[in-house]
Amino acid sequence: MIRPGRFIPMSVLLVWTGCLKDPTNSTPVVPVPSAKGVYVVDEGNFGRGNSSLSYFDLASFQVYNNVFTAVNGKSLGDVATGMVLRGSRGYIVVNNSNRIEGIDLTTNAEVGVIGTGDGSSPRRIAFVNDTIALETNLYEGTVGVLDLKRLRLVSRVSVGANPDGIAIAADRAFIANSGFGTGNTVSVIDLSPFNAGGDVSGVVLPPPGSIRVGDNPGGVRVTPFGDVYVVCGGSYGDGVHPNTETPAKIFVIQPASLTVIDSIFIGGHAFDIAISAVDGTGYVASTDSVFRIDTRTHRNTGVFLSGYYYAVGVEEVSGDVYLADPKDYVQPGTVDVYAASGQLRTSFSVGVIPGWFAFKR
Amino acid sequence: MTGHVRSVLLVLLLPATFHPLLHCYLLRPDSVVAAADSQRVFPVDEVVVTGTRFETLARDAPSPVSIIHINSLDARPGSLLSAGLTGIPGVVVKSYGGGAAVENAVVRGMSAEHTLVLIDGQRLNSFENGTTDLGFLSTMGFDRMEVARGGWSAVYGSDAVSGVINLITGAPAQDVRAKAEQTMGSNSYSAGEITGSWGMEDFGVAGGFRQERGRGNYEYDFSDGRLTTRLRREGDDFRILSGNIRMTGEITDATKGRLLLLYTDADRGSPGPVTDVETSGRARLHDQLGIGQAGLSWDLGKGWLGSLNGSWNYSLEHYSDPQVLLGGVPLHSYYNNRAVFLDPEVRYVASSSVTASAGMDMGYGTLTSSDVHTAHRWQQSYFLNGQVSLPLHVTLVNDVLVYPSLRYDRFSDVNGDISPRIGLNVGVLGQQGLRVRASYGKSYRAPTFNELYWIAGGNPSLTPERSLSFDAGVEAQFTFLGSCSVQSTYYSIDTRDRIVWVPQSGGYWSPHNIDRVTSRGVEVEVRWRGANGLLECGIAGAWTDARKVSADFPGDPTYDKHLIDVPGQTLDADVSFNVTPVTVYVRHSWVSFRYSTETNDQFLPHYGLTSAAARCMLPIGGGSVSFKLEVTNLFDTSYQMIAQFPMPLREFRATLGVAL
């Protein structure tokens, strides 16, 4: 006779043996060292710690995703927003982890970490020279001075609200104060005190000056002709009155005289500009198009490509234009590579929200 | 045979295998003897109101309804309402950390906004975000929770897509009672509670005051994938003050009234995700919640009953982060919700086999906020519910209960919907102990104020999400060295026009009705109580498969992927020993991995969590003194429910209570 009591231990056994097993993580591939390539910084989603670093090898045209984790066995962090390369090292800004990751460009191995402080929210980075870099702190309203020899933050300079892009020209740093859409100034820091040499931690920078530009300044770049381009994304308005929304423009600053010498109408909203070292053509990713800018004459020469892209970069030697498509900001994004003629060269899949390019050559 | 049919048959057979009567019919020639055996002891049935809006037996409900008596939680770890939801199959409490972090109940693989929370049958979910934060609501003043799984929009309207949690306040005692408790615990936790109740024949009043605070600086393990570091949470301190007053009275022989006033003020750190060893957020949440309810009920005679219930909900939420400067000013957002509801209802009990009710829900809600356009919503709803008992007394089937429901909701700012539902509950095999039930209905969720009117990207063109819910299951109650009950249910929820936030060109994010999501699963629960009440144990499990089944574009890699944060499997086992005056309670919960990305390429690993409590209650004079020691996460398991939000390692609490 079968009694119900026998089914109880049987069912418990069945339940426990039927437990779902965790999936197996796929192991990312460690890239083969190469002399030329493109780093793609994948922001990842805020709060999920799924930033990653992709590498497009320009010798083999092989794409390696999740490179940092593959080499270092740890996650890159939360919301990586920028990267600069100098010599044998690269520095990745990890915004919501409040740190700068230093890596060796041959092996991609971590060489050190620079903490920027709780709540600082580092955003972009730029080199002053081989041993000093500056990084903008979005929430803190400061620019941090980084000692790259000792891999540490040595001082901070207060600038405007919510600093975003940064570029160095004529011994000055130009910082876009976005104000999260409400700002309209560029802070200028005189970097000449660094020229005296000595320990960087002993250098005191003077208070920054300010230049009035358009609404919502974000990206800052220096053209081959020495001008500073500030991409002002335009105000999104108050959401109630349509006339409070303003269009995107590029403001052109002459760094020596610290004067705005021109502005270029873009329309819609724009985020950043990449400028070709080959012919000085700038590419601006705006709301629904990529515009081409003649940085010699400061003229918008028309649409290069229709469509929305989150980030744009230009490879210095070939002049190829790299455009980051974030898809729906959830799934892995793609990078489309176009020749300056507008011909699509290739397209490859990267991590979640590709948002920055750094070219290794 | 379709997948649905196969699953339903399996679910029906599982509890049936436990039931002695089925064995009698299938395995034993002498079924008459077995039938007589099964009737000797029968578990006492409990009355529920959730799901039907009138009293019915839990075992007679058309979908599973779990009852959690708040006084049973006195012997368990935890003091929040969410502690009582642990162990209900198909219910997962998502917590954004320890201390008094935000907690939401999620039912059957759906989201928090698909679970409707009620207090005494009156809506608590706000029009602002459609959810209820259980992270600062204590059990004080409540008598029981009823958790009705399934789609119930035909009874309760919007948001009742995957389940309803009805928090039911206790009636004042008919004499004088008072109770004081003080709890101390790890991480500077302390809580003090004073409650009292006074009643006479026709009138009763009860109330309580509670203060709870803690530093929330609990230990947790952080791993960057290479190194694991033991850290302490910072900026997670909390202080919660709450109070309530409840009154009931008989105004005339045929007229009863009730009044409830409840207020909670919670100031909590909300340090956000941990993404690095040095992460230390300083954001704070400050919530003020005020609820007022009044109700009258009349016995109109000849089977007619009338009731009029009104409620007033007020909430003011502040979110501030001194580390985030917007235009040089620290971030500070606020949301001020106010809502009133009035529900007249008439019920007619035609006979012991037919009950019907009809009524209206009339409501008005408004929101003023720093981030959302000022919004107003008028609601007019009309509903019909019924219960019809059909005594068949045919072979294998002895009675059939039919539950038809129909509701129409109309809103001033968005489309409403008509929600029909039909439920069945069938007694089979000629005995009360084995019942089969099934339900099929339409549910919906109206867009929230946030989704419609968020200044930076709300979408006023949204329409309600629409769902079809089906469940079928069986419940068996029988005796085996005590009383035993077994339930299993298969369910399916198919949601269309799901509201999803998607990026727009230009950096805007905006919600759209684009997704289709299905959630299917099986829930099983076995409970046993024996040795004259000295020993009670149970095991509950749920298997869930919740997926996005629409592609937003060709090649969408999130198509047919599991929804994030939904465990595919949960198992919960508990045992309690009750040797007067000591009660010892041990629970182990196992939660399978959860995907943390929509493309299912990252996941949070499974975890098992053991908690225990021991309580000693000694009668002294006319009252009692109690002492409780509890430990959560006994084996120091490092785990997260939501990615980047670490949960506490082992914590202790001790409570001393005096009752008169």
Short mmCIF file of N, CA and C in Angstrom, two decimals, chain B residues 428-554:
data_model
loop_
_atom_site.label_atom_id
_atom_site.label_comp_id
_atom_site.label_asym_id
_atom_site.label_seq_id
_atom_site.Cartn_x
_atom_site.Cartn_y
_atom_site.Cartn_z
N VAL B 428 -13.87 17.78 -5.16
CA VAL B 428 -13.84 16.54 -5.95
C VAL B 428 -13.69 15.33 -5.04
N LEU B 429 -13.93 14.22 -5.59
CA LEU B 429 -13.81 12.93 -4.94
C LEU B 429 -14.73 12.78 -3.73
N GLY B 430 -15.78 13.62 -3.71
CA GLY B 430 -16.79 13.47 -2.68
C GLY B 430 -16.35 13.88 -1.30
N GLN B 431 -15.20 14.52 -1.17
CA GLN B 431 -14.70 14.92 0.14
C GLN B 431 -14.35 16.39 0.13
N GLN B 432 -14.38 16.97 1.35
CA GLN B 432 -14.06 18.39 1.45
C GLN B 432 -12.57 18.66 1.27
N GLY B 433 -11.77 17.66 1.50
CA GLY B 433 -10.33 17.90 1.57
C GLY B 433 -9.61 18.06 0.26
N LEU B 434 -10.25 17.88 -0.84
CA LEU B 434 -9.55 17.98 -2.12
C LEU B 434 -10.36 18.89 -3.05
N ARG B 435 -9.78 19.98 -3.42
CA ARG B 435 -10.49 20.94 -4.25
C ARG B 435 -9.60 21.38 -5.41
N VAL B 436 -10.23 21.52 -6.54
CA VAL B 436 -9.54 21.96 -7.75
C VAL B 436 -10.05 23.36 -8.07
N ARG B 437 -9.16 24.24 -8.49
CA ARG B 437 -9.62 25.60 -8.80
C ARG B 437 -8.94 26.13 -10.05
N ALA B 438 -9.59 27.08 -10.66
CA ALA B 438 -9.04 27.69 -11.86
C ALA B 438 -9.65 29.07 -12.03
N SER B 439 -8.92 29.93 -12.68
CA SER B 439 -9.47 31.26 -12.97
C SER B 439 -8.89 31.77 -14.28
N TYR B 440 -9.64 32.62 -14.91
CA TYR B 440 -9.20 33.22 -16.16
C TYR B 440 -9.76 34.64 -16.20
N GLY B 441 -8.93 35.59 -16.46
CA GLY B 441 -9.43 36.96 -16.45
C GLY B 441 -8.48 37.93 -17.11
N LYS B 442 -9.00 39.11 -17.24
CA LYS B 442 -8.26 40.18 -17.87
C LYS B 442 -7.88 41.20 -16.80
N SER B 443 -6.64 41.63 -16.84
CA SER B 443 -6.19 42.64 -15.89
C SER B 443 -5.49 43.76 -16.64
N TYR B 444 -5.22 44.83 -15.94
CA TYR B 444 -4.53 45.93 -16.60
C TYR B 444 -3.81 46.79 -15.58
N ARG B 445 -2.91 47.62 -16.09
CA ARG B 445 -2.22 48.61 -15.25
C ARG B 445 -2.27 49.95 -15.96
N ALA B 446 -2.89 50.93 -15.31
CA ALA B 446 -2.95 52.27 -15.91
C ALA B 446 -1.59 52.94 -15.79
N PRO B 447 -1.19 53.73 -16.78
CA PRO B 447 0.09 54.45 -16.68
C PRO B 447 0.11 55.34 -15.45
N THR B 448 1.27 55.46 -14.86
CA THR B 448 1.41 56.28 -13.66
C THR B 448 1.65 57.75 -14.04
N PHE B 449 1.54 58.61 -13.04
CA PHE B 449 1.84 60.03 -13.28
C PHE B 449 3.29 60.20 -13.75
N ASN B 450 4.21 59.44 -13.16
CA ASN B 450 5.61 59.55 -13.58
C ASN B 450 5.76 59.25 -15.06
N GLU B 451 5.10 58.19 -15.50
CA GLU B 451 5.23 57.78 -16.90
C GLU B 451 4.56 58.77 -17.85
N LEU B 452 3.49 59.36 -17.38
CA LEU B 452 2.75 60.27 -18.26
C LEU B 452 3.32 61.68 -18.26
N TYR B 453 3.72 62.16 -17.08
CA TYR B 453 3.95 63.60 -16.95
C TYR B 453 5.34 63.98 -16.44
N TRP B 454 6.29 63.03 -16.43
CA TRP B 454 7.64 63.39 -16.02
C TRP B 454 8.14 64.51 -16.93
N ILE B 455 8.64 65.58 -16.32
CA ILE B 455 8.96 66.77 -17.08
C ILE B 455 9.97 66.49 -18.19
N ALA B 456 10.95 65.68 -17.89
CA ALA B 456 12.03 65.48 -18.86
C ALA B 456 11.72 64.47 -19.95
N GLY B 457 10.60 63.78 -19.89
CA GLY B 457 10.38 62.79 -20.96
C GLY B 457 9.13 61.97 -20.81
N GLY B 458 8.16 62.42 -20.03
CA GLY B 458 6.92 61.67 -19.89
C GLY B 458 6.18 61.57 -21.22
N ASN B 459 5.32 60.58 -21.32
CA ASN B 459 4.61 60.34 -22.57
C ASN B 459 3.10 60.34 -22.30
N PRO B 460 2.41 61.45 -22.56
CA PRO B 460 0.96 61.53 -22.27
C PRO B 460 0.12 60.64 -23.16
N SER B 461 0.73 60.02 -24.18
CA SER B 461 -0.05 59.18 -25.10
C SER B 461 -0.10 57.72 -24.66
N LEU B 462 0.44 57.41 -23.50
CA LEU B 462 0.47 56.01 -23.07
C LEU B 462 -0.94 55.46 -22.87
N THR B 463 -1.06 54.18 -23.12
CA THR B 463 -2.32 53.48 -22.84
C THR B 463 -2.02 52.41 -21.79
N PRO B 464 -3.04 51.87 -21.16
CA PRO B 464 -2.79 50.86 -20.10
C PRO B 464 -2.13 49.59 -20.65
N GLU B 465 -1.32 48.98 -19.80
CA GLU B 465 -0.83 47.63 -20.10
C GLU B 465 -2.01 46.66 -19.90
N ARG B 466 -2.10 45.69 -20.77
CA ARG B 466 -3.22 44.76 -20.67
C ARG B 466 -2.70 43.32 -20.54
N SER B 467 -3.31 42.58 -19.63
CA SER B 467 -2.84 41.22 -19.35
C SER B 467 -4.00 40.23 -19.36
N LEU B 468 -3.67 39.01 -19.73
CA LEU B 468 -4.58 37.89 -19.56
C LEU B 468 -3.95 36.95 -18.55
N SER B 469 -4.70 36.64 -17.51
CA SER B 469 -4.16 35.78 -16.45
C SER B 469 -4.95 34.49 -16.38
N PHE B 470 -4.22 33.43 -16.19
CA PHE B 470 -4.86 32.12 -16.04
C PHE B 470 -4.13 31.39 -14.94
N ASP B 471 -4.87 30.74 -14.08
CA ASP B 471 -4.22 29.80 -13.18
C ASP B 471 -5.14 28.62 -12.90
N ALA B 472 -4.51 27.52 -12.56
CA ALA B 472 -5.27 26.32 -12.23
C ALA B 472 -4.45 25.53 -11.23
N GLY B 473 -5.14 24.97 -10.27
CA GLY B 473 -4.38 24.25 -9.26
C GLY B 473 -5.28 23.39 -8.41
N VAL B 474 -4.68 22.81 -7.42
CA VAL B 474 -5.41 21.90 -6.55
C VAL B 474 -4.89 22.08 -5.13
N GLU B 475 -5.80 21.89 -4.18
CA GLU B 475 -5.43 21.96 -2.78
C GLU B 475 -5.98 20.74 -2.09
N ALA B 476 -5.11 20.09 -1.34
CA ALA B 476 -5.52 18.89 -0.61
C ALA B 476 -5.25 19.11 0.86
N GLN B 477 -6.23 18.78 1.68
CA GLN B 477 -6.04 18.83 3.12
C GLN B 477 -6.37 17.46 3.67
N PHE B 478 -5.49 16.91 4.48
CA PHE B 478 -5.71 15.56 4.99
C PHE B 478 -4.94 15.40 6.28
N THR B 479 -5.11 14.28 6.89
CA THR B 479 -4.41 14.01 8.15
C THR B 479 -3.31 12.99 7.90
N PHE B 480 -2.19 13.29 8.45
CA PHE B 480 -1.08 12.35 8.43
C PHE B 480 -0.18 12.69 9.61
N LEU B 481 -0.35 11.98 10.69
CA LEU B 481 0.36 12.27 11.94
C LEU B 481 0.12 13.72 12.37
N GLY B 482 -1.01 14.25 12.02
CA GLY B 482 -1.33 15.64 12.29
C GLY B 482 -2.12 16.15 11.12
N SER B 483 -2.14 17.44 10.93
CA SER B 483 -2.86 17.99 9.79
C SER B 483 -1.86 18.40 8.71
N CYS B 484 -2.23 18.15 7.49
CA CYS B 484 -1.32 18.40 6.38
C CYS B 484 -2.09 19.07 5.25
N SER B 485 -1.48 19.99 4.59
CA SER B 485 -2.10 20.60 3.42
C SER B 485 -1.06 20.71 2.30
N VAL B 486 -1.53 20.49 1.10
CA VAL B 486 -0.66 20.56 -0.07
C VAL B 486 -1.38 21.38 -1.13
N GLN B 487 -0.67 22.33 -1.69
CA GLN B 487 -1.25 23.15 -2.76
C GLN B 487 -0.28 23.16 -3.93
N SER B 488 -0.79 23.15 -5.10
CA SER B 488 0.07 23.47 -6.25
C SER B 488 -0.77 24.18 -7.30
N THR B 489 -0.14 25.12 -7.96
CA THR B 489 -0.85 25.96 -8.92
C THR B 489 0.04 26.23 -10.12
N TYR B 490 -0.53 26.11 -11.28
CA TYR B 490 0.14 26.55 -12.50
C TYR B 490 -0.47 27.90 -12.89
N TYR B 491 0.37 28.83 -13.32
CA TYR B 491 -0.17 30.12 -13.71
C TYR B 491 0.47 30.62 -15.00
N SER B 492 -0.21 31.52 -15.63
CA SER B 492 0.30 32.15 -16.84
C SER B 492 -0.22 33.58 -16.89
N ILE B 493 0.67 34.52 -17.14
CA ILE B 493 0.28 35.93 -17.32
C ILE B 493 0.87 36.40 -18.65
N ASP B 494 0.01 36.86 -19.51
CA ASP B 494 0.46 37.34 -20.83
C ASP B 494 0.15 38.83 -20.91
N THR B 495 1.19 39.65 -20.87
CA THR B 495 1.02 41.10 -20.83
C THR B 495 1.40 41.73 -22.15
N ARG B 496 0.51 42.53 -22.69
CA ARG B 496 0.79 43.28 -23.93
C ARG B 496 0.83 44.76 -23.62
N ASP B 497 1.41 45.49 -24.55
CA ASP B 497 1.54 46.95 -24.39
C ASP B 497 2.27 47.32 -23.12
N ARG B 498 3.23 46.49 -22.74
CA ARG B 498 3.96 46.77 -21.51
C ARG B 498 4.73 48.08 -21.67
N ILE B 499 4.70 48.88 -20.63
CA ILE B 499 5.34 50.19 -20.69
C ILE B 499 6.82 50.05 -20.37
N VAL B 500 7.64 50.49 -21.30
CA VAL B 500 9.09 50.37 -21.17
C VAL B 500 9.72 51.72 -21.48
N TRP B 501 10.70 52.11 -20.68
CA TRP B 501 11.42 53.36 -20.94
C TRP B 501 12.44 53.11 -22.03
N VAL B 502 12.37 53.86 -23.10
CA VAL B 502 13.31 53.68 -24.21
C VAL B 502 13.94 55.04 -24.56
N PRO B 503 15.18 55.00 -25.00
CA PRO B 503 15.85 56.25 -25.36
C PRO B 503 15.29 56.83 -26.64
N GLN B 504 15.22 58.14 -26.67
CA GLN B 504 14.81 58.84 -27.88
C GLN B 504 16.03 59.56 -28.46
N SER B 505 15.96 59.92 -29.71
CA SER B 505 17.07 60.68 -30.26
C SER B 505 17.20 61.99 -29.49
N GLY B 506 18.41 62.39 -29.24
CA GLY B 506 18.64 63.60 -28.48
C GLY B 506 18.84 63.36 -27.01
N GLY B 507 18.89 62.09 -26.60
CA GLY B 507 19.21 61.81 -25.22
C GLY B 507 18.02 61.71 -24.29
N TYR B 508 16.81 61.95 -24.80
CA TYR B 508 15.62 61.80 -23.96
C TYR B 508 15.33 60.33 -23.73
N TRP B 509 14.78 60.02 -22.58
CA TRP B 509 14.20 58.71 -22.34
C TRP B 509 12.70 58.92 -22.16
N SER B 510 11.96 58.02 -22.73
CA SER B 510 10.52 58.21 -22.67
C SER B 510 9.84 56.84 -22.64
N PRO B 511 8.74 56.70 -21.88
CA PRO B 511 8.06 55.41 -21.82
C PRO B 511 7.15 55.18 -23.02
N HIS B 512 7.11 53.93 -23.48
CA HIS B 512 6.25 53.57 -24.61
C HIS B 512 5.61 52.21 -24.37
N ASN B 513 4.43 52.01 -24.97
CA ASN B 513 3.75 50.71 -24.88
C ASN B 513 4.29 49.79 -25.97
N ILE B 514 5.40 49.12 -25.71
CA ILE B 514 5.97 48.34 -26.81
C ILE B 514 6.19 46.87 -26.50
N ASP B 515 6.32 46.51 -25.26
CA ASP B 515 6.75 45.14 -24.98
C ASP B 515 5.59 44.18 -24.77
N ARG B 516 5.88 42.93 -25.07
CA ARG B 516 4.98 41.86 -24.66
C ARG B 516 5.80 40.92 -23.78
N VAL B 517 5.23 40.58 -22.65
CA VAL B 517 5.94 39.78 -21.66
C VAL B 517 5.03 38.64 -21.22
N THR B 518 5.60 37.46 -21.07
CA THR B 518 4.83 36.37 -20.48
C THR B 518 5.53 35.88 -19.23
N SER B 519 4.76 35.48 -18.27
CA SER B 519 5.30 34.86 -17.07
C SER B 519 4.49 33.61 -16.80
N ARG B 520 5.20 32.50 -16.71
CA ARG B 520 4.53 31.23 -16.45
C ARG B 520 5.27 30.53 -15.32
N GLY B 521 4.56 29.75 -14.57
CA GLY B 521 5.26 29.07 -13.50
C GLY B 521 4.37 28.13 -12.72
N VAL B 522 5.00 27.49 -11.76
CA VAL B 522 4.31 26.54 -10.89
C VAL B 522 4.65 26.90 -9.45
N GLU B 523 3.64 26.90 -8.62
CA GLU B 523 3.85 27.16 -7.19
C GLU B 523 3.41 25.93 -6.40
N VAL B 524 4.21 25.53 -5.46
CA VAL B 524 3.90 24.35 -4.64
C VAL B 524 4.12 24.70 -3.17
N GLU B 525 3.21 24.29 -2.33
CA GLU B 525 3.37 24.52 -0.90
C GLU B 525 2.86 23.31 -0.13
N VAL B 526 3.68 22.85 0.79
CA VAL B 526 3.30 21.73 1.65
C VAL B 526 3.46 22.19 3.10
N ARG B 527 2.44 22.03 3.89
CA ARG B 527 2.55 22.39 5.31
C ARG B 527 2.04 21.24 6.16
N TRP B 528 2.69 21.06 7.28
CA TRP B 528 2.30 19.98 8.19
C TRP B 528 2.39 20.47 9.61
N ARG B 529 1.43 20.08 10.40
CA ARG B 529 1.42 20.46 11.82
C ARG B 529 1.01 19.23 12.60
N GLY B 530 1.83 18.90 13.58
CA GLY B 530 1.55 17.67 14.30
C GLY B 530 2.05 17.72 15.71
N ALA B 531 2.05 16.53 16.33
CA ALA B 531 2.49 16.40 17.72
C ALA B 531 1.73 17.39 18.60
N ASN B 532 0.42 17.44 18.37
CA ASN B 532 -0.45 18.34 19.15
C ASN B 532 0.02 19.79 19.10
N GLY B 533 0.48 20.21 17.98
CA GLY B 533 0.89 21.60 17.80
C GLY B 533 2.31 21.90 18.22
N LEU B 534 3.02 20.88 18.69
CA LEU B 534 4.41 21.11 19.12
C LEU B 534 5.33 21.36 17.94
N LEU B 535 4.99 20.82 16.82
CA LEU B 535 5.90 20.89 15.68
C LEU B 535 5.12 21.30 14.44
N GLU B 536 5.66 22.26 13.71
CA GLU B 536 5.04 22.68 12.46
C GLU B 536 6.15 22.94 11.45
N CYS B 537 5.93 22.50 10.25
CA CYS B 537 6.96 22.74 9.24
C CYS B 537 6.29 22.90 7.87
N GLY B 538 7.02 23.47 6.98
CA GLY B 538 6.48 23.69 5.64
C GLY B 538 7.59 23.84 4.63
N ILE B 539 7.23 23.59 3.42
CA ILE B 539 8.16 23.83 2.32
C ILE B 539 7.37 24.45 1.18
N ALA B 540 7.92 25.50 0.60
CA ALA B 540 7.23 26.19 -0.49
C ALA B 540 8.23 26.43 -1.61
N GLY B 541 7.79 26.23 -2.80
CA GLY B 541 8.67 26.43 -3.93
C GLY B 541 7.93 27.07 -5.09
N ALA B 542 8.65 27.77 -5.90
CA ALA B 542 8.05 28.36 -7.10
C ALA B 542 9.04 28.26 -8.24
N TRP B 543 8.55 27.88 -9.37
CA TRP B 543 9.35 27.85 -10.59
C TRP B 543 8.76 28.91 -11.53
N THR B 544 9.56 29.82 -11.97
CA THR B 544 9.06 30.96 -12.75
C THR B 544 9.83 31.10 -14.04
N ASP B 545 9.12 31.33 -15.11
CA ASP B 545 9.75 31.60 -16.40
C ASP B 545 9.11 32.87 -16.94
N ALA B 546 9.77 34.00 -16.71
CA ALA B 546 9.24 35.30 -17.14
C ALA B 546 10.13 35.84 -18.25
N ARG B 547 9.55 36.07 -19.41
CA ARG B 547 10.35 36.45 -20.57
C ARG B 547 9.72 37.61 -21.33
N LYS B 548 10.59 38.32 -22.01
CA LYS B 548 10.12 39.29 -23.00
C LYS B 548 9.94 38.51 -24.30
N VAL B 549 8.75 38.56 -24.87
CA VAL B 549 8.48 37.74 -26.05
C VAL B 549 8.18 38.58 -27.28
N SER B 550 8.58 39.84 -27.23
CA SER B 550 8.45 40.68 -28.43
C SER B 550 9.82 41.21 -28.79
N ALA B 551 10.03 41.44 -30.07
CA ALA B 551 11.29 42.03 -30.54
C ALA B 551 11.02 43.48 -30.91
N ASP B 552 11.84 44.36 -30.36
CA ASP B 552 11.64 45.79 -30.65
C ASP B 552 12.07 46.12 -32.07
N PHE B 553 12.92 45.29 -32.63
CA PHE B 553 13.40 45.48 -34.00
C PHE B 553 14.00 44.15 -34.45
N PRO B 554 14.20 43.93 -35.74
CA PRO B 554 14.76 42.66 -36.20
C PRO B 554 16.13 42.40 -35.55
#
